[in-house]
Structures are given as structure tokens and as C-alpha cells.
PDB file of C-alpha atoms in Angstrom:
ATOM      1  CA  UNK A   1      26.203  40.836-104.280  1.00  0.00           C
ATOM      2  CA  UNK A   2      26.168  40.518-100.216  1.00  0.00           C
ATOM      3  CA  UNK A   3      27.531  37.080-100.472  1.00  0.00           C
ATOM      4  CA  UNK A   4      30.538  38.351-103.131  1.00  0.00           C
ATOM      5  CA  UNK A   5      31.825  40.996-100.449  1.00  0.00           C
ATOM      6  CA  UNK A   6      31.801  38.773 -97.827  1.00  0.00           C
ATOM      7  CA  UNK A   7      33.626  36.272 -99.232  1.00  0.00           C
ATOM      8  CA  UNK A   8      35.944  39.083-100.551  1.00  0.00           C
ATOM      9  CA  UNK A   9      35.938  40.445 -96.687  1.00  0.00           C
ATOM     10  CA  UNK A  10      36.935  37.182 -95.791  1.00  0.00           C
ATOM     11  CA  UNK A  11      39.675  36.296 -97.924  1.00  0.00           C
ATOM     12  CA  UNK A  12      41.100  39.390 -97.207  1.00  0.00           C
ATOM     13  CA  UNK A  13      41.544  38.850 -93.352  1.00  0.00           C
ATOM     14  CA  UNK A  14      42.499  35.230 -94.482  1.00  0.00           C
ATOM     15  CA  UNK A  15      45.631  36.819 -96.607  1.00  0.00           C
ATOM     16  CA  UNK A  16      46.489  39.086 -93.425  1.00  0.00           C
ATOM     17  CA  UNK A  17      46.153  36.453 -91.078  1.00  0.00           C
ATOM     18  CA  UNK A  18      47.656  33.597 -92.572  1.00  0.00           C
ATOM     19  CA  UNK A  19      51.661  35.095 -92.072  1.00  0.00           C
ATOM     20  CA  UNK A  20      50.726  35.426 -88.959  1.00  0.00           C
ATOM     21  CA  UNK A  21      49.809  31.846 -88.002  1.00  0.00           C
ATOM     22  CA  UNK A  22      52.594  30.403 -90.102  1.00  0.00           C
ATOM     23  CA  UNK A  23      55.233  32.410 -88.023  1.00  0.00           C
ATOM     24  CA  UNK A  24      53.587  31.266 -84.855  1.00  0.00           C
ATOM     25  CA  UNK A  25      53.483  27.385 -86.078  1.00  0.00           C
ATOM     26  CA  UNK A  26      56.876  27.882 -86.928  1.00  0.00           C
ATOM     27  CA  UNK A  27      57.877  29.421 -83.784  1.00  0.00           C
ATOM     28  CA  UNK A  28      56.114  26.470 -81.917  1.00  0.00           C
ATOM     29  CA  UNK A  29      57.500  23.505 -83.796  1.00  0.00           C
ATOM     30  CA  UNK A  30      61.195  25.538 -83.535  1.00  0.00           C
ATOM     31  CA  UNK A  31      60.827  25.448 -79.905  1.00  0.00           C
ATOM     32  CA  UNK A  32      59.466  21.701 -79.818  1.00  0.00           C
ATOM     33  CA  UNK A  33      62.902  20.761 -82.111  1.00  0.00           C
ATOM     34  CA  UNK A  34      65.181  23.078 -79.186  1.00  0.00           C
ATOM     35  CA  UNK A  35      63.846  21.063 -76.784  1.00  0.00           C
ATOM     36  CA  UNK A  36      64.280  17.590 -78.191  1.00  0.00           C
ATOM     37  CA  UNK A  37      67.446  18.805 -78.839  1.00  0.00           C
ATOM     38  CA  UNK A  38      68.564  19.472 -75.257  1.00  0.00           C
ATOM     39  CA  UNK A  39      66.220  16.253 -74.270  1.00  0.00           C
ATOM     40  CA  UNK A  40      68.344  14.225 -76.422  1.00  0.00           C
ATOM     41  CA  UNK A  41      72.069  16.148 -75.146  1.00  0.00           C
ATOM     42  CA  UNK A  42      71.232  14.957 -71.713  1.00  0.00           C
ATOM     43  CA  UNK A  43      70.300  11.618 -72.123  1.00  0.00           C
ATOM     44  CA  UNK A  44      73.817  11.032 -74.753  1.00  0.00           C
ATOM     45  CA  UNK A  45      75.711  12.520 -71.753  1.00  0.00           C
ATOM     46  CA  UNK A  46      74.193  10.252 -69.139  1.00  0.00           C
ATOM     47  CA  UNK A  47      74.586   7.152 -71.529  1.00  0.00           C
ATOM     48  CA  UNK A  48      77.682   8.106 -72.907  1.00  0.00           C
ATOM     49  CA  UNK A  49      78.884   8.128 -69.035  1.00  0.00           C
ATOM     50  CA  UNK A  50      77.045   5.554 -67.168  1.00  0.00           C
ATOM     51  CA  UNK A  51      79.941   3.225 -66.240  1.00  0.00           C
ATOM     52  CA  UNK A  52      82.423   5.815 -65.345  1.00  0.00           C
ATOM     53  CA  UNK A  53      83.859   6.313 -62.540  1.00  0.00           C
ATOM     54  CA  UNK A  54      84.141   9.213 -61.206  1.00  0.00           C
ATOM     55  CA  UNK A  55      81.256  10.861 -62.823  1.00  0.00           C
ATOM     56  CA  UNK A  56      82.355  14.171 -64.953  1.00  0.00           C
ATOM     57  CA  UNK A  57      81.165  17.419 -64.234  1.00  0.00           C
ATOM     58  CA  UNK A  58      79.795  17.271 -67.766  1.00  0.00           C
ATOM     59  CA  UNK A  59      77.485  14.286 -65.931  1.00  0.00           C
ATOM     60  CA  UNK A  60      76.308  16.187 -62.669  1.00  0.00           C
ATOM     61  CA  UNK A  61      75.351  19.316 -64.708  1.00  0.00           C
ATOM     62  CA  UNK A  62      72.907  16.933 -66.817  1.00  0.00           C
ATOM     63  CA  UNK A  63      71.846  15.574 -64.068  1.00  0.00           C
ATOM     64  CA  UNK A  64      70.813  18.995 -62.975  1.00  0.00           C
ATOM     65  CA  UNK A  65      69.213  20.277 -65.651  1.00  0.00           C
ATOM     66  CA  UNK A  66      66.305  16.905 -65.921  1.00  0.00           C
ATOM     67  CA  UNK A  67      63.944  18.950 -64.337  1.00  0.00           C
ATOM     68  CA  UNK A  68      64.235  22.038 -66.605  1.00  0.00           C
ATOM     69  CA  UNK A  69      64.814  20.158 -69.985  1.00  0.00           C
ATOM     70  CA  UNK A  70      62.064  17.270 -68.898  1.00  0.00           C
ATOM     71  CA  UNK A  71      59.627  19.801 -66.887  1.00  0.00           C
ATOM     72  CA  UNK A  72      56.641  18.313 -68.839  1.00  0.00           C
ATOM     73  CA  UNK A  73      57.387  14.399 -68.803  1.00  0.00           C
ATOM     74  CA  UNK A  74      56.305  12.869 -65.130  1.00  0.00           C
ATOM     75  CA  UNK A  75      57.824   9.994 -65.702  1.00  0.00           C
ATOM     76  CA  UNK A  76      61.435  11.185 -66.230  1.00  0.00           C
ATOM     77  CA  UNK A  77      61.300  13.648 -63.612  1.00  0.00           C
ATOM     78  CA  UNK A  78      59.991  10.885 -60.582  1.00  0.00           C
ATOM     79  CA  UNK A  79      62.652   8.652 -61.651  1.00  0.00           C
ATOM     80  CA  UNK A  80      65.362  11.349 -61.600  1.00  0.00           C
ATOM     81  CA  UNK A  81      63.775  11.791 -58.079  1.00  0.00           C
ATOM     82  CA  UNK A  82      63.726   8.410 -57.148  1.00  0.00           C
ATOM     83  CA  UNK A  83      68.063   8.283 -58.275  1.00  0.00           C
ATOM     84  CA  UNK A  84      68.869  11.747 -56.499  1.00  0.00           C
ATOM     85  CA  UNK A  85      67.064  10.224 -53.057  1.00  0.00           C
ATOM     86  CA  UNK A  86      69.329   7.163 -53.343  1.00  0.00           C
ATOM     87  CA  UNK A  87      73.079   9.038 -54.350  1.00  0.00           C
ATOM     88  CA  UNK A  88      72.877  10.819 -51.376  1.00  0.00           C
ATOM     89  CA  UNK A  89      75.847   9.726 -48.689  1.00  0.00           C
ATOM     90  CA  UNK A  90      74.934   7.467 -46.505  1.00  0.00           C
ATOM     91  CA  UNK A  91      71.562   6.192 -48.166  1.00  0.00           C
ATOM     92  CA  UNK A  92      71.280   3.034 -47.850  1.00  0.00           C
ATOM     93  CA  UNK A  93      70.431   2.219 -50.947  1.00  0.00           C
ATOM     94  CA  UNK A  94      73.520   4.161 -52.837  1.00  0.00           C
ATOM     95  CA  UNK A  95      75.173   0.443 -54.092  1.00  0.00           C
ATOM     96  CA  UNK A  96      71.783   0.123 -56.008  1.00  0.00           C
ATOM     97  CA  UNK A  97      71.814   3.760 -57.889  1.00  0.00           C
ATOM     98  CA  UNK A  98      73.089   2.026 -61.111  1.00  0.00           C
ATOM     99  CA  UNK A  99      69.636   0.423 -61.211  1.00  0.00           C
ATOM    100  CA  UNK A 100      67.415   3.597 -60.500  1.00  0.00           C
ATOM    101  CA  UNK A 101      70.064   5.507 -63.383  1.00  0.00           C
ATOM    102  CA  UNK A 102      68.895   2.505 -66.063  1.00  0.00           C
ATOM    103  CA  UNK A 103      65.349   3.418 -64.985  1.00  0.00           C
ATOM    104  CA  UNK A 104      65.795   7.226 -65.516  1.00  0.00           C
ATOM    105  CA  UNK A 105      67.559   6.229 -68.807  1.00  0.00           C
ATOM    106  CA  UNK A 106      64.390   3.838 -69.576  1.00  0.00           C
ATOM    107  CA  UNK A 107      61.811   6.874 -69.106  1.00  0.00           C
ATOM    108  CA  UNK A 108      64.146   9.407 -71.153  1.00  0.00           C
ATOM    109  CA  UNK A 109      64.597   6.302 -73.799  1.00  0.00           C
ATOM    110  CA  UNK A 110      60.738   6.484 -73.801  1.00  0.00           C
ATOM    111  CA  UNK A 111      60.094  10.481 -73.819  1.00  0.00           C
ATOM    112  CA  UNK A 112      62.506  10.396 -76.960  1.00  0.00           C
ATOM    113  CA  UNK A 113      60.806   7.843 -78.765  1.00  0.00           C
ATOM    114  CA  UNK A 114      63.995   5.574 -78.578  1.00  0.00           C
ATOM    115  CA  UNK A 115      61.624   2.280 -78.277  1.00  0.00           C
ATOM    116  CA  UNK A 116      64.084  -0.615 -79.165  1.00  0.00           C
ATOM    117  CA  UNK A 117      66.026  -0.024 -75.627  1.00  0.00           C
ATOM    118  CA  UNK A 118      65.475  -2.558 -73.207  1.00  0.00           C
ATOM    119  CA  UNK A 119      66.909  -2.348 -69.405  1.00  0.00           C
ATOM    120  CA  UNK A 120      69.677  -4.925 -70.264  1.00  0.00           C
ATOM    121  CA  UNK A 121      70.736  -2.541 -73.454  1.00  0.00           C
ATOM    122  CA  UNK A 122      70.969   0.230 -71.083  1.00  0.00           C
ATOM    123  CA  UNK A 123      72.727  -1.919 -68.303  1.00  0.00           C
ATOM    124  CA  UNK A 124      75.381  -2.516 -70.580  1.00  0.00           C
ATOM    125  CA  UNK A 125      78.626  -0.389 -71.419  1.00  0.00           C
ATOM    126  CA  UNK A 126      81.690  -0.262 -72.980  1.00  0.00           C
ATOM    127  CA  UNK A 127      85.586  -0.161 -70.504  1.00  0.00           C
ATOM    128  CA  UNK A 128      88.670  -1.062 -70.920  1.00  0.00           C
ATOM    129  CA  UNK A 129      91.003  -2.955 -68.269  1.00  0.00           C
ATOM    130  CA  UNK A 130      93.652  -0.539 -69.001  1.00  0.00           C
ATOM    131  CA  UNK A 131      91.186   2.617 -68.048  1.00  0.00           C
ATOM    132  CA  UNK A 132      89.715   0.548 -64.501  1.00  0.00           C
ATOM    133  CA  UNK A 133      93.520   0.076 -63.801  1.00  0.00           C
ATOM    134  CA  UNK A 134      94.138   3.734 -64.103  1.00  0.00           C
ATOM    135  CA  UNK A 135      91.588   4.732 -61.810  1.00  0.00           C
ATOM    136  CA  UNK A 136      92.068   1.770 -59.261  1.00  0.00           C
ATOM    137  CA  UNK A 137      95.739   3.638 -59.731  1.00  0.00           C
ATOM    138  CA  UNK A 138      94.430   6.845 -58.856  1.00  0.00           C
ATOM    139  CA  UNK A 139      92.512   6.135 -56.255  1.00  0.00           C
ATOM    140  CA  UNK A 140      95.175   4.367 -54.473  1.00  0.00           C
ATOM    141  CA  UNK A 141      97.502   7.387 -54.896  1.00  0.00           C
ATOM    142  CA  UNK A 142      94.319   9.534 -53.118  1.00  0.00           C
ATOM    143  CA  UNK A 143      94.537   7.349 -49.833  1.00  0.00           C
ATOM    144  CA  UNK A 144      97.763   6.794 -49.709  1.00  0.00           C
ATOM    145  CA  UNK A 145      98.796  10.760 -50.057  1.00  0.00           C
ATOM    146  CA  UNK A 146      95.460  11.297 -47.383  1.00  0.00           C
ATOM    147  CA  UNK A 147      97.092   8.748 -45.173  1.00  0.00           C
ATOM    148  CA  UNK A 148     100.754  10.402 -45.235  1.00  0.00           C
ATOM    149  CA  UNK A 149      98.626  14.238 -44.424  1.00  0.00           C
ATOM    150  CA  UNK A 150      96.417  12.930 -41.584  1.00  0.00           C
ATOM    151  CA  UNK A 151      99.308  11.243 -40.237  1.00  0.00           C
ATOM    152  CA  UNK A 152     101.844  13.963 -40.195  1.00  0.00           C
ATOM    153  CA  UNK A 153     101.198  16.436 -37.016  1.00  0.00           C
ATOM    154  CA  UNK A 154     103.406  19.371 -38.539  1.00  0.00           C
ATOM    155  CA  UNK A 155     103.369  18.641 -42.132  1.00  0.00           C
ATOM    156  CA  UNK A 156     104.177  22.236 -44.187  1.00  0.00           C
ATOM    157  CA  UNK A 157     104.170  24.168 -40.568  1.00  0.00           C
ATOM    158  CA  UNK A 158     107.670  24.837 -38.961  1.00  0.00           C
ATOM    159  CA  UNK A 159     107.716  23.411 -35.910  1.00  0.00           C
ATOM    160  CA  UNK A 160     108.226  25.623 -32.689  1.00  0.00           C
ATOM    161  CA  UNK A 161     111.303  23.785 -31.359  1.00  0.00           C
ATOM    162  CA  UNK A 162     113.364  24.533 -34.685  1.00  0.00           C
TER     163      UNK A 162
END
């Protein structure tokens, strides 16, 4: 008789607990998808980017959010380091930050379980001539307008003898 109610006792508290734990599973592996999900947003942005020049905004704020969206993965967050010490001005390393970005994208490649990349794969990108012209364009515009400003002493001031 003993044995009857506590097995009845039992799956009682099993039927009361049992929504409980299914919401919080749920809640856990909803949170685990959300963050893949903004894992995987950064690492199309820095891909989708990573011969363009000049880098987007769209770039820089992905850049800034690696050690948010990657806070538990080591890995991703000492390489993001590692590219961050080497971009700033002056370093004299900066000519080399394409390689420390293909080993960032290597460690994110890894944290998302994308395990056919190789370094070369992730070396490799997709420009037209048309689109370096254009910014070889630009950039030439940039100086030359800088040039004109630095050399022009009164340039939108009136001048006093006038």
C-alpha cells in the first residue's frame, strides 16, 4: 500500500514538474540557436567583406561585437585580439592584418562547425577590375581635393585686403 502512494506521490510531482523543465530546455536551446545566429551574422559580414576596401561600417560594428557574440570561445576572441593589436596606425605589422583576419575567420570557421574551410579558402575573394578602378578613382579624387585645401591659405575666408 506504502509503495502504491509513493509511486502515486511521485508521479504526481513528475506531472507538475515536467512543464517546467521542458520550458527551461526550451528556453536554453532558444538561446543556444540566438546565439549561433548572431555567431554566424558576424562571421558572413566579415567574409562577405574581407577584400574590400574601405571596410563598411557594417564591418567595424562586427568587428566590435566578437567579444560579446564570441564571449565563451578563447580562441576567436585571442585572435580578434591578436588583428585589433596589428590595425592600429602605425603598427608595424598593419600590411600583414589580412593574415591575422584569415586567422580570426579560421577560429570563427571552427566555433561554427564550418570544417571544410582551409586558410587558402578564406584567403580568397571575389572583385572586379571595374570596382578596384572606382576606388583607385576615389581615392585619387581624396588627395587631390586635400592637396588643393592644404594648399590654399584663404580658401572659403574673405581675405582682409578685399
Amino acid at each position: 500500500m506504502e509503495t502504491n502512494i509513493t509511486i502515486g506521490v511521485f508521479s504526481i510531482i513528475a506531472m507538475l514538474i515536467s512543464p517546467l523543465i521542458a520550458v527551461q530546455v526550451t528556453k536554453y536551446l532558444d538561446q543556444k540557436k540566438e546565439e549561433k545566429k548572431r555567431q554566424e551574422k558576424i562571421f558572413r559580414v566579415l567574409m562577405g567583406q574581407r577584400g574590400l576596401m574601405p571596410r563598411t561600417d557594417e564591418y567595424l560594428i562586427a568587428l566590435n561585437q566578437i567579444d560579446v557574440v564570441f564571449h565563451n570561445h578563447e580562441s576567436v576572441r585571442k585572435a580578434y585580439s591578436e588583428l585589433y593589436k596589428v590595425t592600429k596606425p602605425n603598427h608595424p605589422e598593419i600590411s600583414d592584418s589580412g593574415t591575422y583576419l584569415i586567422i580570426l575567420l579560421n577560429e570563427m570557421a571552427n566555433v561554427l562547425n564550418y570544417n571544410n574551410f582551409r586558410d587558402l579558402d578564406i584567403d580568397k575573394y571575389y572583385s572586379t577590375q571595374s570596382r578596384v578602378d572606382s576606388q583607385n578613382l576615389i581615392g585619387s579624387y581624396y588627395r587631390e581635393f586635400l592637396r588643393v585645401l592644404n594648399n590654399s591659405e584663404h580658401f572659403g575666408e574673405k581675405r582682409k585686403d578685399d
